[in-house]
C-alpha positions as MATLAB code, in Angstrom:
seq = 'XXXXXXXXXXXXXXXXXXXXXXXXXXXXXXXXXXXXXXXXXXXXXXXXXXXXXXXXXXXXXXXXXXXXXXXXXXXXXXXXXXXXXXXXXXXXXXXXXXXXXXXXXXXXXXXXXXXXXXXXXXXXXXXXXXXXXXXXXXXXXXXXXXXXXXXXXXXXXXXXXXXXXXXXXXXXXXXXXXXXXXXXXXXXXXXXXXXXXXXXXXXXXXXXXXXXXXXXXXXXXXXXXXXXXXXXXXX';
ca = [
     296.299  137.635   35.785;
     299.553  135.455   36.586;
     302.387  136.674   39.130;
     304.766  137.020   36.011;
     302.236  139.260   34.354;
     301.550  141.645   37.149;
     305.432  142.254   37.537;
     306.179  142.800   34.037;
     302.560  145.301   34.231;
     304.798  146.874   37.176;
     307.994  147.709   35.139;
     306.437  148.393   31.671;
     303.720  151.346   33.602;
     305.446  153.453   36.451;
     303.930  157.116   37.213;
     306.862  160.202   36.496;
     306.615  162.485   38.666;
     305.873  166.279   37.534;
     309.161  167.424   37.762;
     310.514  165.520   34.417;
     307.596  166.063   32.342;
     309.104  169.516   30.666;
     312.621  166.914   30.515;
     310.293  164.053   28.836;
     308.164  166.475   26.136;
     311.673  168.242   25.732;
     313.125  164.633   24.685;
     310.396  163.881   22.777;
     310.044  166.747   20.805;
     314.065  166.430   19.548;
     313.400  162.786   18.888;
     310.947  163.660   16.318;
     312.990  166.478   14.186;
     315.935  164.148   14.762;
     313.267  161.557   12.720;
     312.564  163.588   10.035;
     316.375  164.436    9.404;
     317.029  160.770    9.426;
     315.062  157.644   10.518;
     317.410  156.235   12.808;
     318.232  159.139   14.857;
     314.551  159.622   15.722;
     314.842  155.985   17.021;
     317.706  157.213   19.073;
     315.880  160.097   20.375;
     313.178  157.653   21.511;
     315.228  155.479   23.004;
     316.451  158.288   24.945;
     313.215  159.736   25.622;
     312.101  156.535   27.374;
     315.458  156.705   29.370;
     313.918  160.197   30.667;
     311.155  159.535   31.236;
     312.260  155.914   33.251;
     314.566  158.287   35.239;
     312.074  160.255   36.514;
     310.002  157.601   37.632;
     308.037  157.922   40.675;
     307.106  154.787   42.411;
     305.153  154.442   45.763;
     306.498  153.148   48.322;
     305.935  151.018   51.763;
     307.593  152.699   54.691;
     308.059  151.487   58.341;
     305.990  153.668   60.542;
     307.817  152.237   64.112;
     309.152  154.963   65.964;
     312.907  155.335   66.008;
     313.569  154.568   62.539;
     315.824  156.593   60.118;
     314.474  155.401   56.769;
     317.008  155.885   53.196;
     316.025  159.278   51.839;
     317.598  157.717   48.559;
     317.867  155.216   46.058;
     321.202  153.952   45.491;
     324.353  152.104   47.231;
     325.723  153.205   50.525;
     328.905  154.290   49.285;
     330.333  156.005   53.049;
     329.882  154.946   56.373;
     331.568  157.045   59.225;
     331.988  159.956   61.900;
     331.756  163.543   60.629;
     330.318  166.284   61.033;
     327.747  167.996   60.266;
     327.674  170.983   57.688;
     328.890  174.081   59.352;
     325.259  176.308   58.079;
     323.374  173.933   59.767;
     324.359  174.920   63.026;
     324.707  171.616   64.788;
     328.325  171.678   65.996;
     331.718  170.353   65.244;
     331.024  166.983   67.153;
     331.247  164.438   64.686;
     328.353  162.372   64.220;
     327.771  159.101   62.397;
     327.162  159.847   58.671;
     325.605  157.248   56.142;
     326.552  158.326   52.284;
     324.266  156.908   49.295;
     325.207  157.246   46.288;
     322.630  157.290   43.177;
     324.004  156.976   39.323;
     321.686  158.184   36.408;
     319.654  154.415   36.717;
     318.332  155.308   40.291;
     315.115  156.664   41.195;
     315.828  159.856   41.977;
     313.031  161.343   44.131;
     313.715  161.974   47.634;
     312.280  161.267   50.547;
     312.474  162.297   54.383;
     313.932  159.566   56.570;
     312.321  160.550   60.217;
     309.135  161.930   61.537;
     309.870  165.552   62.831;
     309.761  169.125   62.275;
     312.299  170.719   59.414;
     314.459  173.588   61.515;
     317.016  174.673   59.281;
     317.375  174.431   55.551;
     320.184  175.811   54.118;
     321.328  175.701   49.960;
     324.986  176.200   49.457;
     326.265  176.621   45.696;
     329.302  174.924   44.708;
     331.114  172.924   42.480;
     330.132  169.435   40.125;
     332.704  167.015   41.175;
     332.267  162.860   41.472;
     329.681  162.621   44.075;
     331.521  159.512   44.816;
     334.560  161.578   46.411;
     334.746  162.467   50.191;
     335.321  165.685   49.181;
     332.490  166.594   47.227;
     330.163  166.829   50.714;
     331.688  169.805   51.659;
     333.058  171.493   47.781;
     330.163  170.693   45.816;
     326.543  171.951   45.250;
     324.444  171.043   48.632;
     321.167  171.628   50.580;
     321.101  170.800   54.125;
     318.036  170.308   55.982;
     318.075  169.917   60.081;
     315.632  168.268   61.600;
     314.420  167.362   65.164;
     312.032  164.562   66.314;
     309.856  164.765   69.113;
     312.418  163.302   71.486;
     314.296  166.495   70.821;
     316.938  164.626   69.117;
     318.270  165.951   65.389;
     318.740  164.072   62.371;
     320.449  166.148   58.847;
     320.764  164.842   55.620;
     322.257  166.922   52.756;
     321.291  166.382   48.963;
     324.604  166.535   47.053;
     324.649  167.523   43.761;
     327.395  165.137   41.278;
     329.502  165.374   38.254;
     326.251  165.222   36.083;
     323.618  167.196   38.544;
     322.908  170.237   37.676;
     319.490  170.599   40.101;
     318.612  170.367   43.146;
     314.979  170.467   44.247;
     313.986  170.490   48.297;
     309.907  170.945   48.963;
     310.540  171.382   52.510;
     310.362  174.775   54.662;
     311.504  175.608   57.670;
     309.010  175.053   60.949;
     307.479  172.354   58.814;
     306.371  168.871   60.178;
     306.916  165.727   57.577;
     306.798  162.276   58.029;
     309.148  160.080   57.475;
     308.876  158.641   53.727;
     307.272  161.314   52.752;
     308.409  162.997   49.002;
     310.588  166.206   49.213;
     312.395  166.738   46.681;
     314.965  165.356   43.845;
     318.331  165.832   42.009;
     319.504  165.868   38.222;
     321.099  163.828   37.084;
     323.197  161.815   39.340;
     323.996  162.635   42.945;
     324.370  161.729   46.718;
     322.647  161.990   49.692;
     323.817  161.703   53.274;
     322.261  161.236   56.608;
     323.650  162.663   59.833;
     322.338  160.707   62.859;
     322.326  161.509   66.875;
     325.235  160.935   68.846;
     325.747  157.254   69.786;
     323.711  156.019   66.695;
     325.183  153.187   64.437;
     324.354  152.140   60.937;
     322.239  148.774   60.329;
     323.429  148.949   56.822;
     326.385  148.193   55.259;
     329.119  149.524   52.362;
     327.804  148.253   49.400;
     324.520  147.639   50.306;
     321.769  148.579   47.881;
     318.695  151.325   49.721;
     315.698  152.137   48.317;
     314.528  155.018   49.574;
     311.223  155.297   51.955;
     311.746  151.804   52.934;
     315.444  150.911   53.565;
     315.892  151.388   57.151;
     318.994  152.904   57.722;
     319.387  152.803   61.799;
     317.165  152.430   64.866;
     317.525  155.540   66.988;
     316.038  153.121   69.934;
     318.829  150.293   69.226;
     321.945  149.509   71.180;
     322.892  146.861   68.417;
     326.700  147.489   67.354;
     327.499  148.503   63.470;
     325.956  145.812   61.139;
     328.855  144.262   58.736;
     328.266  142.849   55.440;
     329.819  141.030   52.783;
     329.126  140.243   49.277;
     327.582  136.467   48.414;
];
């Protein structure tokens, strides 16, 4: 088999995680009555029934095991770099803290997954509104769950699934006193969303506004650097 045939095999078959299959059979089953009202809406509902079932895609992927890294728990852009802090309900102070923001649209994968190794502390859901998950505002007014966790050095890392405009659902797998790996799968959001990352005091990003993550592999700092804030610009 040729290199261009293995990477189209890669795009055209992609495992969905569990999660969307009601969302996927759901699509599919409206596609068809839509058919038998009228041809060409059943080829609309198909259309969107492969967008469903392409959004809940679930691809494996290959994430640096060094210690010290804080991997993206999300697909998407990195939309918000800078000092805040943490959520008040996860008990972690008013010191701000270095907080990287990525953003995911409906074309994302959308399956999360943990950035560090550690044990899970505090989780915390928090209703709220739907705004833009692309405002400042919507970390601290909109739908949320926080999860606190510290490493073996003793040293916390947070990151906060935010629901958006669209989302409707969040999902978070994880329990307190539980130990993950980083990579590892824990959850998801519907439709659209944001995720940020709270790291240790004196941590700075080595990615850049703009920049595209993927999650489980993007590294997003080095808890064992002393390199400065990474900049970037578009080429």
């Amino acid at each position: 088999m040729q290199a261009h045939e293995i990477s189209l095999t890669k795009y055209l078959w992609f495992p969905i995680n569990r999660e969307g299959w009601p969302f996927v059979a759901l699509f599919g089953v409206v596609a068809l009555l839509l058919g038998q009202a009228w041809a060409p809406l059943g080829w609309l509902g198909f259309v969107l029934t492969c967008w469903c079932a392409w959004f809940f895609r679930d691809p494996d992927r290959v994430t640096p095991v060094r210690d010290g890294l804080v991997i993206s728990p999300a697909d998407g852009v990195v939309q918000m770099i800078g000092m805040t802090a943490p959520p008040p309900e996860l008990e972690m102070g008013d010191e701000p803290r270095m907080r990287v923001s990525v953003f995911m649209s409906v074309f994302s994968v959308h399956i999360n997954r943990v950035p560090v190794d550690g044990k899970v502390v505090k989780t915390a859901y928090q209703p709220g509104k739907f705004l833009d998950a692309s405002l400042d505002k919507a970390s601290a007014d909109n739908e949320r769950m926080s999860v606190r966790m510290t490493r073996a050095d003793g040293r916390d890392v947070a990151f906060v699934q935010i629901a958006g405009l669209v989302a409707r659902r969040i999902k978070c797998d994880l329990k307190d006193d539980q130990e993950v790996k980083a990579g590892q799968r824990f959850g998801l959001i519907r439709f659209g969303s944001r995720v940020d990352v709270y790291f240790p005091a004196g941590v700075q990003p080595m990615v850049s506004l703009g920049q595209t993550t993927l999650a489980g592999e993007t590294v997003l700092a080095d808890l064992n650097s002393m390199e400065p804030a990474r900049l970037g610009e578009v080429r």
